[in-house]
PDB file of C-alpha atoms in Angstrom:
ATOM      1  CA  ARG A  18     100.211  97.484  78.876  1.00 83.00           C
ATOM      2  CA  ARG A  19      97.214  95.622  80.253  1.00 85.00           C
ATOM      3  CA  LEU A  20      94.840  95.942  83.191  1.00 85.00           C
ATOM      4  CA  ILE A  21      95.174  92.996  85.572  1.00 86.00           C
ATOM      5  CA  ASN A  22      93.882  91.940  89.010  1.00 87.00           C
ATOM      6  CA  PRO A  23      90.866  94.250  89.341  1.00 87.00           C
ATOM      7  CA  SER A  24      89.242  95.094  92.647  1.00 88.00           C
ATOM      8  CA  LEU A  25      85.650  96.327  93.125  1.00 85.00           C
ATOM      9  CA  LEU A  26      84.049  97.942  96.173  1.00 85.00           C
ATOM     10  CA  TRP A  27      80.415  98.985  96.690  1.00 80.00           C
ATOM     11  CA  VAL A  28      79.998 102.012  98.974  1.00 80.00           C
ATOM     12  CA  GLY A  29      76.610 103.108 100.310  1.00 75.00           C
ATOM     13  CA  GLY A  30      73.247 102.467  98.730  1.00 68.00           C
ATOM     14  CA  GLY A  31      70.308 100.455  99.969  1.00 61.00           C
ATOM     15  CA  PRO A  32      69.686  96.727  99.858  1.00 59.00           C
ATOM     16  CA  ASN A  33      69.365  96.886  96.060  1.00 57.00           C
ATOM     17  CA  ARG A  34      72.505  99.021  95.827  1.00 54.00           C
ATOM     18  CA  SER A  35      70.422 101.994  94.688  1.00 60.00           C
ATOM     19  CA  ARG A  36      72.439 105.232  94.761  1.00 69.00           C
ATOM     20  CA  ALA A  37      75.572 103.215  95.524  1.00 76.00           C
ATOM     21  CA  THR A  38      79.046 104.197  94.445  1.00 81.00           C
ATOM     22  CA  LEU A  39      81.122 101.601  92.667  1.00 82.00           C
ATOM     23  CA  VAL A  40      84.865 102.008  93.268  1.00 86.00           C
ATOM     24  CA  ARG A  41      87.051 100.208  90.734  1.00 86.00           C
ATOM     25  CA  ALA A  42      90.803  99.707  90.854  1.00 89.00           C
ATOM     26  CA  ALA A  43      93.281  97.616  88.879  1.00 89.00           C
ATOM     27  CA  ARG A  44      96.965  97.262  88.129  1.00 88.00           C
ATOM     28  CA  LEU A  45      98.208  98.639  84.803  1.00 88.00           C
ATOM     29  CA  HIS A  46     100.976  96.181  83.984  1.00 88.00           C
ATOM     30  CA  GLY A  47     103.574  95.641  81.279  1.00 92.00           C
ATOM     31  CA  THR A  48     107.077  94.286  80.824  1.00 93.00           C
ATOM     32  CA  ALA A  49     110.128  95.381  78.898  1.00 94.00           C
ATOM     33  CA  CYS A  50     113.393  93.546  78.265  1.00 96.00           C
ATOM     34  CA  SER A  51     116.824  94.976  77.589  1.00 96.00           C
ATOM     35  CA  SER A  52     120.288  93.568  76.933  1.00 97.00           C
ATOM     36  CA  GLN A  53     123.709  95.100  77.473  1.00 96.00           C
ATOM     37  CA  ARG A  54     127.322  94.091  77.961  1.00 97.00           C
ATOM     38  CA  GLY A  55     128.895  94.589  81.371  1.00 93.00           C
ATOM     39  CA  LEU A  56     131.191  93.236  84.088  1.00 94.00           C
ATOM     40  CA  TRP A  57     130.190  90.817  86.846  1.00 92.00           C
ATOM     41  CA  SER A  58     132.843  89.809  89.397  1.00 91.00           C
ATOM     42  CA  GLY A  59     135.531  90.902  86.945  1.00 92.00           C
ATOM     43  CA  GLU A  60     134.143  88.817  84.073  1.00 93.00           C
ATOM     44  CA  GLU A  61     132.568  90.217  80.907  1.00 96.00           C
ATOM     45  CA  VAL A  62     128.906  89.194  80.783  1.00 97.00           C
ATOM     46  CA  THR A  63     125.696  89.807  78.878  1.00 97.00           C
ATOM     47  CA  GLN A  64     123.178  91.397  81.224  1.00 96.00           C
ATOM     48  CA  LEU A  65     119.502  90.702  80.465  1.00 97.00           C
ATOM     49  CA  THR A  66     117.102  92.899  82.437  1.00 94.00           C
ATOM     50  CA  THR A  67     113.344  92.352  82.635  1.00 93.00           C
ATOM     51  CA  THR A  68     111.539  95.443  83.933  1.00 89.00           C
ATOM     52  CA  TRP A  69     108.007  95.040  85.263  1.00 87.00           C
ATOM     53  CA  HIS A  70     106.218  98.384  84.744  1.00 86.00           C
ATOM     54  CA  SER A  71     103.274  98.859  87.070  1.00 85.00           C
ATOM     55  CA  ASP A  72     100.773 101.586  87.945  1.00 86.00           C
ATOM     56  CA  ILE A  73      97.523 101.650  89.907  1.00 87.00           C
ATOM     57  CA  VAL A  74      94.383 102.945  88.172  1.00 88.00           C
ATOM     58  CA  LEU A  75      91.235 103.973  90.050  1.00 88.00           C
ATOM     59  CA  GLU A  76      87.758 105.425  89.521  1.00 87.00           C
ATOM     60  CA  ALA A  77      84.644 105.910  91.647  1.00 85.00           C
ATOM     61  CA  SER A  78      81.274 106.560  90.053  1.00 82.00           C
ATOM     62  CA  GLU A  79      77.573 105.992  90.585  1.00 78.00           C
ATOM     63  CA  ALA A  80      76.751 102.341  90.045  1.00 69.00           C
ATOM     64  CA  VAL A  81      74.843 101.422  86.907  1.00 66.00           C
ATOM     65  CA  GLY A  82      72.495  98.579  86.106  1.00 61.00           C
ATOM     66  CA  SER A  83      70.643  96.449  88.611  1.00 63.00           C
ATOM     67  CA  ALA A  84      71.938  94.597  91.640  1.00 64.00           C
ATOM     68  CA  GLU A  85      70.643  91.362  90.122  1.00 71.00           C
ATOM     69  CA  ALA A  86      73.076  91.735  87.208  1.00 70.00           C
ATOM     70  CA  TRP A  87      75.980  91.379  89.673  1.00 70.00           C
ATOM     71  CA  HIS A  88      74.802  87.998  90.953  1.00 73.00           C
ATOM     72  CA  GLY A  89      76.086  86.167  87.884  1.00 72.00           C
ATOM     73  CA  TRP A  90      79.126  85.963  85.666  1.00 74.00           C
ATOM     74  CA  GLU A  91      77.626  87.681  82.605  1.00 74.00           C
ATOM     75  CA  VAL A  92      80.147  90.529  82.525  1.00 70.00           C
ATOM     76  CA  PRO A  93      78.329  92.611  79.829  1.00 73.00           C
ATOM     77  CA  SER A  94      75.259  92.812  82.105  1.00 71.00           C
ATOM     78  CA  TRP A  95      77.340  94.528  84.801  1.00 71.00           C
ATOM     79  CA  GLY A  96      77.339  97.748  82.748  1.00 70.00           C
ATOM     80  CA  LEU A  97      81.041  98.510  83.254  1.00 71.00           C
ATOM     81  CA  SER A  98      81.498  99.720  79.678  1.00 71.00           C
ATOM     82  CA  SER A  99      79.309 102.769  80.396  1.00 71.00           C
ATOM     83  CA  LEU A 100      81.409 103.905  83.377  1.00 74.00           C
ATOM     84  CA  PRO A 101      84.143 106.575  83.187  1.00 75.00           C
ATOM     85  CA  PRO A 102      87.650 105.338  82.370  1.00 79.00           C
ATOM     86  CA  LEU A 103      90.075 104.474  85.146  1.00 81.00           C
ATOM     87  CA  ARG A 104      92.665 107.147  86.055  1.00 83.00           C
ATOM     88  CA  ARG A 105      96.305 106.536  86.963  1.00 84.00           C
ATOM     89  CA  VAL A 106      97.139 107.136  90.651  1.00 81.00           C
ATOM     90  CA  GLY A 107     100.489 108.764  91.485  1.00 71.00           C
ATOM     91  CA  PRO A 108     102.802 107.995  94.418  1.00 61.00           C
ATOM     92  CA  VAL A 109     101.241 108.435  97.844  1.00 55.00           C
ATOM     93  CA  ALA A 110     101.922 111.728  99.591  1.00 52.00           C
ATOM     94  CA  SER A 111     103.694 110.052 102.512  1.00 48.00           C
ATOM     95  CA  LEU A 112     106.687 109.080 100.363  1.00 46.00           C
ATOM     96  CA  SER A 113     109.704 111.296 100.940  1.00 45.00           C
ATOM     97  CA  ALA A 114     110.070 114.356  98.707  1.00 43.00           C
ATOM     98  CA  ALA A 115     113.261 112.891  97.252  1.00 39.00           C
ATOM     99  CA  ARG A 116     111.312 109.950  95.802  1.00 44.00           C
ATOM    100  CA  GLN A 117     108.924 111.354  93.206  1.00 50.00           C
ATOM    101  CA  ALA A 118     108.249 107.978  91.572  1.00 54.00           C
ATOM    102  CA  TRP A 119     107.592 104.429  92.734  1.00 51.00           C
ATOM    103  CA  SER A 120     110.941 103.265  91.322  1.00 50.00           C
ATOM    104  CA  PRO A 121     113.033 101.496  92.467  1.00 54.00           C
ATOM    105  CA  LEU A 122     110.773  99.545  94.819  1.00 55.00           C
ATOM    106  CA  CYS A 123     112.043  96.060  94.294  1.00 61.00           C
ATOM    107  CA  GLN A 124     115.056  94.514  92.650  1.00 71.00           C
ATOM    108  CA  ALA A 125     115.806  90.886  93.402  1.00 78.00           C
ATOM    109  CA  ALA A 126     119.406  89.704  93.522  1.00 85.00           C
ATOM    110  CA  PRO A 127     120.678  89.040  89.996  1.00 91.00           C
ATOM    111  CA  ARG A 128     121.152  85.434  88.864  1.00 95.00           C
ATOM    112  CA  TYR A 129     124.370  84.486  87.065  1.00 96.00           C
ATOM    113  CA  VAL A 130     124.397  81.692  84.452  1.00 96.00           C
ATOM    114  CA  PRO A 131     128.065  80.638  84.049  1.00 95.00           C
ATOM    115  CA  ALA A 132     127.398  78.344  81.042  1.00 96.00           C
ATOM    116  CA  ASN A 133     126.797  81.356  78.776  1.00 96.00           C
ATOM    117  CA  ARG A 134     128.121  84.156  81.017  1.00 96.00           C
ATOM    118  CA  THR A 135     124.698  85.799  81.346  1.00 97.00           C
ATOM    119  CA  LEU A 136     123.495  87.926  84.242  1.00 96.00           C
ATOM    120  CA  LEU A 137     119.694  87.933  84.681  1.00 96.00           C
ATOM    121  CA  ARG A 138     118.096  90.892  86.467  1.00 93.00           C
ATOM    122  CA  SER A 139     114.466  91.579  87.332  1.00 90.00           C
ATOM    123  CA  VAL A 140     113.288  95.071  88.290  1.00 85.00           C
ATOM    124  CA  VAL A 141     109.827  96.190  89.470  1.00 82.00           C
ATOM    125  CA  ASP A 142     109.191  99.913  89.037  1.00 78.00           C
ATOM    126  CA  GLY A 143     105.735 100.302  90.526  1.00 79.00           C
ATOM    127  CA  PRO A 144     103.156  99.164  93.058  1.00 80.00           C
ATOM    128  CA  GLU A 145     101.602  95.729  93.354  1.00 81.00           C
ATOM    129  CA  ASP A 146      97.881  94.931  93.031  1.00 85.00           C
ATOM    130  CA  PRO A 147      95.391  97.327  94.659  1.00 86.00           C
ATOM    131  CA  LYS A 148      93.026  96.138  97.382  1.00 87.00           C
ATOM    132  CA  LEU A 149      89.944  98.253  98.113  1.00 88.00           C
ATOM    133  CA  LEU A 150      88.653  98.356 101.697  1.00 84.00           C
ATOM    134  CA  ALA A 151      85.602 100.014 103.213  1.00 79.00           C
ATOM    135  CA  LEU A 152      86.618 102.039 106.293  1.00 76.00           C
ATOM    136  CA  GLY A 153      84.504 104.013 108.711  1.00 70.00           C
ATOM    137  CA  PRO A 154      80.717 103.600 108.965  1.00 64.00           C
ATOM    138  CA  ALA A 155      80.531 101.649 105.686  1.00 52.00           C
ATOM    139  CA  ALA A 156      82.865  98.998 107.116  1.00 53.00           C
ATOM    140  CA  ARG A 157      80.547  98.360 110.075  1.00 50.00           C
ATOM    141  CA  ARG A 158      77.653  97.346 107.830  1.00 50.00           C
ATOM    142  CA  ARG A 159      77.555  93.726 106.780  1.00 42.00           C
ATOM    143  CA  PRO A 160      78.446  93.536 103.071  1.00 42.00           C
ATOM    144  CA  SER A 161      76.125  91.653 100.757  1.00 37.00           C
ATOM    145  CA  ALA A 162      77.554  88.658  98.928  1.00 35.00           C
ATOM    146  CA  SER A 163      76.418  86.849  95.835  1.00 33.00           C
ATOM    147  CA  PRO A 164      75.853  83.065  96.058  1.00 32.00           C
ATOM    148  CA  ALA A 165      79.112  82.503  94.197  1.00 34.00           C
ATOM    149  CA  THR A 166      81.110  84.207  96.968  1.00 35.00           C
ATOM    150  CA  THR A 167      79.120  83.217 100.052  1.00 33.00           C
ATOM    151  CA  PRO A 168      81.039  80.577 102.085  1.00 37.00           C
ATOM    152  CA  ALA A 169      79.259  77.352 102.886  1.00 37.00           C
ATOM    153  CA  THR A 170      78.352  76.870 106.560  1.00 37.00           C
ATOM    154  CA  ASP A 171      77.339  73.820 108.537  1.00 35.00           C
ATOM    155  CA  PRO A 172      73.692  73.756 109.658  1.00 35.00           C
TER     156      PRO A 172
END
């Protein structure tokens, strides 16, 4: 499995992000394929199922390095390798007690290929990409943006 689609959020700190907390999240993603014989509309078929395994990982820790390091695309200068590892996040508490896992969240309608009597299924067993948002007093402060992310404006 691989980490994909990361999200970063700075919380607190001064103009130089001193004493700031860096919240990191990403999607832990992998796929698996299986094949089995079965029936589809009374016809014997080969069923191919692709399962998309997905989890959310998260960590919040004191920011490292300097604010200037984050203004460029030199990833090693960001200091992420010295931060604690990301931890897997379980299902949210508001899900019903009967559903202890994310599965089955999404299963598209299967696609039948009559030429070779194959039924194609796709199953997603976890959450999509995380998005980090600042809520409360931190959300009312104007976030700082690096030149690479600052939108151009007309004079």
